[in-house]
CSV table of C-alpha atoms and ligand atoms in Angstrom, one decimal:
chain,number,residue,atom,x,y,z
Y,15,MET,CA,-21.2,12.4,-10.3
Y,16,ILE,CA,-20.1,9.7,-7.9
Y,17,ASP,CA,-17.1,10.7,-5.8
Y,18,VAL,CA,-14.1,8.6,-4.8
Y,19,ARG,CA,-15.3,7.8,-1.3
Y,20,GLU,CA,-18.8,6.8,-2.5
Y,21,LYS,CA,-17.3,4.6,-5.2
Y,22,TRP,CA,-15.1,2.6,-2.8
Y,23,ASP,CA,-17.8,2.5,-0.1
Y,24,ASN,CA,-20.1,0.8,-2.6
Y,25,ILE,CA,-17.4,-1.7,-3.5
Y,26,TYR,CA,-16.7,-2.6,0.1
Y,27,GLN,CA,-20.4,-2.6,1.0
Y,28,GLY,CA,-20.9,-5.2,-1.7
Y,29,ARG,CA,-18.1,-7.3,-0.2
Y,30,GLU,CA,-19.5,-7.2,3.3
Y,31,ASN,CA,-18.2,-10.1,5.5
Y,32,SER,CA,-15.3,-10.7,3.1
Y,33,GLN,CA,-11.9,-11.2,4.7
Y,34,PRO,CA,-8.9,-9.0,4.1
Y,35,GLY,CA,-6.6,-11.7,2.6
Y,36,LYS,CA,-3.0,-12.6,3.5
Y,37,GLY,CA,-1.0,-9.4,2.8
Y,38,ASP,CA,1.0,-8.5,-0.3
Y,39,LYS,CA,4.2,-10.1,-1.5
Y,40,VAL,CA,6.2,-6.9,-0.8
Y,41,LEU,CA,5.4,-7.3,2.9
Y,42,CYS,CA,5.0,-11.0,3.4
Y,43,GLU,CA,8.3,-11.8,1.8
Y,44,ASN,CA,10.2,-9.1,3.7
Y,45,THR,CA,8.8,-9.2,7.3
Y,46,HIS,CA,12.4,-10.0,8.4
Y,47,LEU,CA,13.3,-6.4,7.5
Y,48,LEU,CA,10.8,-4.9,9.9
Y,49,PRO,CA,11.9,-3.2,13.1
Y,50,LYS,CA,11.1,-5.1,16.3
Y,51,SER,CA,9.2,-2.1,17.7
Y,52,GLY,CA,7.9,1.2,16.5
Y,53,ASN,CA,4.9,2.4,14.5
Y,54,ALA,CA,3.6,1.6,11.1
Y,55,LEU,CA,1.1,3.1,8.6
Y,56,GLU,CA,-0.7,1.4,5.7
Y,57,ILE,CA,-1.9,4.1,3.3
Y,58,ALA,CA,-5.1,3.4,1.3
Y,59,CYS,CA,-5.4,0.1,3.1
Y,60,GLY,CA,-8.8,-1.1,1.9
Y,61,LEU,CA,-9.6,-4.1,4.1
Y,62,GLY,CA,-6.1,-3.7,5.5
Y,63,ALA,CA,-4.5,-7.1,4.9
Y,64,ASN,CA,-1.0,-5.5,5.2
Y,65,ALA,CA,-2.0,-3.5,8.3
Y,66,LEU,CA,-3.0,-6.7,10.0
Y,67,VAL,CA,0.4,-8.3,9.2
Y,68,LEU,CA,2.2,-5.1,10.5
Y,69,ALA,CA,0.1,-5.1,13.8
Y,70,ASP,CA,0.6,-8.9,14.2
Y,71,SER,CA,4.4,-8.3,14.0
Y,72,GLY,CA,4.1,-6.1,17.1
Y,73,LEU,CA,4.2,-2.6,15.4
Y,74,GLN,CA,1.7,0.0,16.6
Y,75,THR,CA,-0.2,0.3,13.3
Y,76,ASP,CA,-2.4,3.0,11.8
Y,77,ALA,CA,-4.5,2.1,8.7
Y,78,TRP,CA,-6.0,4.8,6.6
Y,79,ASP,CA,-8.5,4.7,3.8
Y,80,ILE,CA,-11.0,7.1,2.3
Y,81,SER,CA,-13.7,4.5,2.7
Y,82,PRO,CA,-15.4,4.4,6.2
Y,83,VAL,CA,-17.0,1.1,5.2
Y,84,ALA,CA,-13.6,-0.6,4.6
Y,85,ILE,CA,-12.2,0.9,7.9
Y,86,GLU,CA,-15.2,-0.3,9.9
Y,87,GLN,CA,-14.7,-3.9,8.6
Y,88,LEU,CA,-11.0,-3.8,9.3
Y,89,GLN,CA,-11.3,-2.3,12.8
Y,90,ALA,CA,-13.8,-5.1,13.7
Y,91,ILE,CA,-11.3,-7.7,12.7
Y,92,ALA,CA,-8.4,-6.0,14.5
Y,93,ILE,CA,-10.5,-5.8,17.7
Y,94,GLU,CA,-11.5,-9.5,17.4
Y,95,LYS,CA,-7.9,-10.5,17.1
Y,96,GLY,CA,-6.7,-8.1,19.8
Y,97,LEU,CA,-4.2,-6.4,17.5
Y,98,PRO,CA,-2.6,-2.9,18.1
Y,99,LEU,CA,-4.3,-1.3,15.0
Y,100,LYS,CA,-6.2,2.0,14.7
Y,101,GLY,CA,-8.2,2.5,11.5
Y,102,GLU,CA,-9.1,5.9,10.3
Y,103,ALA,CA,-11.3,7.0,7.4
Y,104,ARG,CA,-9.1,9.7,5.9
Y,105,ASP,CA,-8.4,11.2,2.5
Y,106,VAL,CA,-4.6,10.9,2.3
Y,107,MET,CA,-4.4,13.5,-0.5
Y,108,LEU,CA,-6.1,16.1,1.7
Y,109,ARG,CA,-4.4,14.9,4.9
Y,110,PRO,CA,-1.1,13.2,4.2
Y,111,PRO,CA,1.0,11.8,7.0
Y,112,ALA,CA,3.0,14.3,9.1
Y,113,PRO,CA,6.8,14.6,8.6
Y,114,GLU,CA,8.9,12.1,10.6
Y,115,SER,CA,5.9,10.3,12.0
Y,116,TYR,CA,6.4,6.6,11.0
Y,117,ASP,CA,9.0,3.8,11.2
Y,118,VAL,CA,7.3,1.8,8.5
Y,119,ILE,CA,4.9,2.8,5.7
Y,120,VAL,CA,3.2,0.3,3.4
Y,121,VAL,CA,1.3,1.1,0.2
Y,122,SER,CA,-0.3,-1.4,-2.2
Y,123,HIS,CA,-2.4,-1.0,-5.3
Y,124,PHE,CA,-2.7,2.8,-4.8
Y,125,LEU,CA,-0.8,5.2,-7.0
Y,126,GLU,CA,-1.0,9.0,-6.4
Y,127,ARG,CA,2.3,10.4,-7.6
Y,128,ASP,CA,1.9,13.7,-5.6
Y,129,LEU,CA,2.0,11.7,-2.4
Y,130,ALA,CA,5.6,10.5,-2.9
Y,131,THR,CA,7.2,13.6,-1.3
Y,132,HIS,CA,4.9,13.3,1.7
Y,133,ILE,CA,5.7,9.6,2.1
Y,134,ILE,CA,9.4,10.2,2.1
Y,135,ALA,CA,9.1,13.1,4.6
Y,136,ALA,CA,6.8,11.0,6.8
Y,137,LEU,CA,9.5,8.3,7.4
Y,138,ARG,CA,11.8,8.6,10.4
Y,139,ALA,CA,15.5,8.1,9.9
Y,140,ASP,CA,16.1,4.4,9.1
Y,141,GLY,CA,12.3,4.0,8.4
Y,142,LEU,CA,11.2,1.6,5.7
Y,143,LEU,CA,8.8,2.0,2.8
Y,144,LEU,CA,7.2,-1.1,1.3
Y,145,TYR,CA,5.4,-0.4,-1.9
Y,146,GLN,CA,3.7,-2.7,-4.5
Y,147,THR,CA,1.4,-1.7,-7.3
Y,148,PHE,CA,0.5,-2.4,-10.9
Y,149,THR,CA,2.7,-1.7,-14.0
Y,150,ARG,CA,1.7,-0.7,-17.5
Y,151,ILE,CA,3.4,-3.8,-18.8
Y,152,GLN,CA,1.1,-6.6,-17.9
Y,153,VAL,CA,0.6,-10.3,-18.6
Y,154,SER,CA,-2.9,-10.7,-17.2
Y,155,ASN,CA,-5.9,-8.4,-17.1
Y,156,SER,CA,-5.6,-7.6,-13.4
Y,157,GLY,CA,-5.6,-4.1,-12.0
Y,158,PRO,CA,-6.9,-0.7,-13.3
Y,159,LYS,CA,-7.6,-0.2,-17.0
Y,160,ASN,CA,-6.6,3.5,-16.7
Y,161,GLU,CA,-2.9,3.7,-17.5
Y,162,ALA,CA,-2.5,6.7,-15.3
Y,163,PHE,CA,-3.0,4.4,-12.3
Y,164,ARG,CA,-0.2,2.0,-13.5
Y,165,LEU,CA,3.5,2.5,-13.2
Y,166,ALA,CA,5.8,3.2,-16.2
Y,167,GLU,CA,9.0,1.1,-16.5
Y,168,ASN,CA,11.2,1.8,-13.5
Y,169,GLU,CA,8.9,4.5,-12.3
Y,170,LEU,CA,8.6,3.2,-8.7
Y,171,LEU,CA,12.4,2.9,-8.5
Y,172,GLU,CA,12.9,6.5,-9.8
Y,173,MET,CA,10.1,7.9,-7.6
Y,174,TYR,CA,11.9,6.7,-4.5
Y,175,SER,CA,15.5,7.0,-5.6
Y,176,SER,CA,16.4,9.3,-2.7
Y,177,LEU,CA,15.9,6.3,-0.4
Y,178,LYS,CA,18.3,3.4,-0.1
Y,179,ILE,CA,16.8,0.6,-2.2
Y,180,LEU,CA,16.8,-2.7,-0.4
Y,181,VAL,CA,14.6,-4.7,-2.7
Y,182,TYR,CA,13.2,-4.0,-6.2
Y,183,ARG,CA,11.3,-6.3,-8.5
Y,184,GLU,CA,9.7,-5.6,-11.9
Y,185,GLU,CA,9.8,-8.5,-14.4
Y,186,GLY,CA,7.7,-7.1,-17.2
Y,187,HIS,CA,7.6,-9.6,-20.1
Y,188,VAL,CA,11.1,-11.0,-19.6
Y,189,GLY,CA,11.5,-14.8,-19.9
Y,190,ASP,CA,8.8,-17.3,-19.1
Y,191,VAL,CA,5.8,-15.1,-18.4
Y,192,THR,CA,3.8,-18.0,-16.9
Y,193,LYS,CA,6.2,-17.8,-14.0
Y,194,GLY,CA,7.6,-15.1,-11.7
Y,195,PHE,CA,6.1,-11.8,-10.4
Y,196,ARG,CA,4.1,-10.2,-13.2
Y,197,ASP,CA,1.8,-7.2,-13.7
Y,198,GLU,CA,3.3,-5.3,-10.7
Y,199,ALA,CA,6.5,-3.8,-9.3
Y,200,LEU,CA,7.6,-3.9,-5.7
Y,201,LEU,CA,10.0,-1.9,-3.7
Y,202,VAL,CA,11.4,-1.9,-0.2
Y,203,ALA,CA,13.6,1.1,0.6
Y,204,GLN,CA,15.0,2.7,3.7
Y,205,LYS,CA,15.4,6.4,4.6
Y,206,LYS,CA,18.9,7.2,5.7
Z,13,SAM,C1,-7.3,-0.7,-5.4
Z,13,SAM,S1,-7.7,-0.4,-3.7
Z,13,SAM,C2,-6.4,-1.1,-2.8
Z,13,SAM,C3,-6.7,-1.4,-1.4
Z,13,SAM,C4,-5.6,-2.2,-0.7
Z,13,SAM,N1,-4.4,-1.4,-0.6
Z,13,SAM,C5,-5.3,-3.5,-1.4
Z,13,SAM,O1,-4.2,-3.6,-2.1
Z,13,SAM,O2,-6.1,-4.4,-1.4
Z,13,SAM,C6,-7.4,1.3,-3.6
Z,13,SAM,C7,-7.8,1.9,-2.2
Z,13,SAM,O3,-7.5,3.3,-2.2
Z,13,SAM,C8,-8.5,4.0,-1.4
Z,13,SAM,N2,-8.4,5.4,-1.7
Z,13,SAM,C9,-8.6,6.0,-2.9
Z,13,SAM,N3,-8.4,7.3,-2.8
Z,13,SAM,C10,-8.0,7.6,-1.6
Z,13,SAM,C11,-7.6,8.7,-0.9
Z,13,SAM,N4,-7.6,9.9,-1.5
Z,13,SAM,N5,-7.3,8.6,0.4
Z,13,SAM,C12,-7.3,7.4,1.1
Z,13,SAM,N6,-7.7,6.3,0.4
Z,13,SAM,C13,-8.0,6.3,-0.9
Z,13,SAM,C14,-9.8,3.3,-1.8
Z,13,SAM,O4,-10.8,3.4,-0.9
Z,13,SAM,C15,-9.3,1.8,-1.9
Z,13,SAM,O5,-9.5,1.1,-0.7
């Protein structure tokens, strides 16, 4: 049976020379909330679009993903751009971040519920969590088919309710579904 690392390596191998994209809404619309200095971590970064935004904003950035293929592609881009980014091929479930080790943590399109306590512990005081991923209520076919990898209603909010919520968005099927932010939820929260 193909393991998780092999599965994602094959996906990124097939996309060789693809660019990481712009960064997710949760980060790109909230860069004004980032600290002026400090360190940041993108968990399960894939090609690391968010990690590149974090590094470009001046934060010393770590980017972790289980796929060495993705990390190699990201590191090459970071070196070319001269950004303060260190990629690491790492299984975050086996080796989660250490307590009080980051000022900013970003997670997008990755949902492992057991990681939540480690993420909260890994933030320093005043540290920020920016999280965006798929919801079970969906308008399009984007994201994983397996419901276990999608959020229930308000789940992200409840998972991080011990933090101070700065931004939360989850629009479900409300109103004109051809507009707005659909298929996903996003959260920005601060550890007090
Ligand atoms: C759907 S992709 C999302 C990638 C990126 N965050 C994005 O939004 O484009 C999920 C990512 O999680 C990574 N991943 C899966 N299990 C992991 C684990 N245990 N530790 C670290 N990364 C993992 C995969 O390699 C893949 O890059």
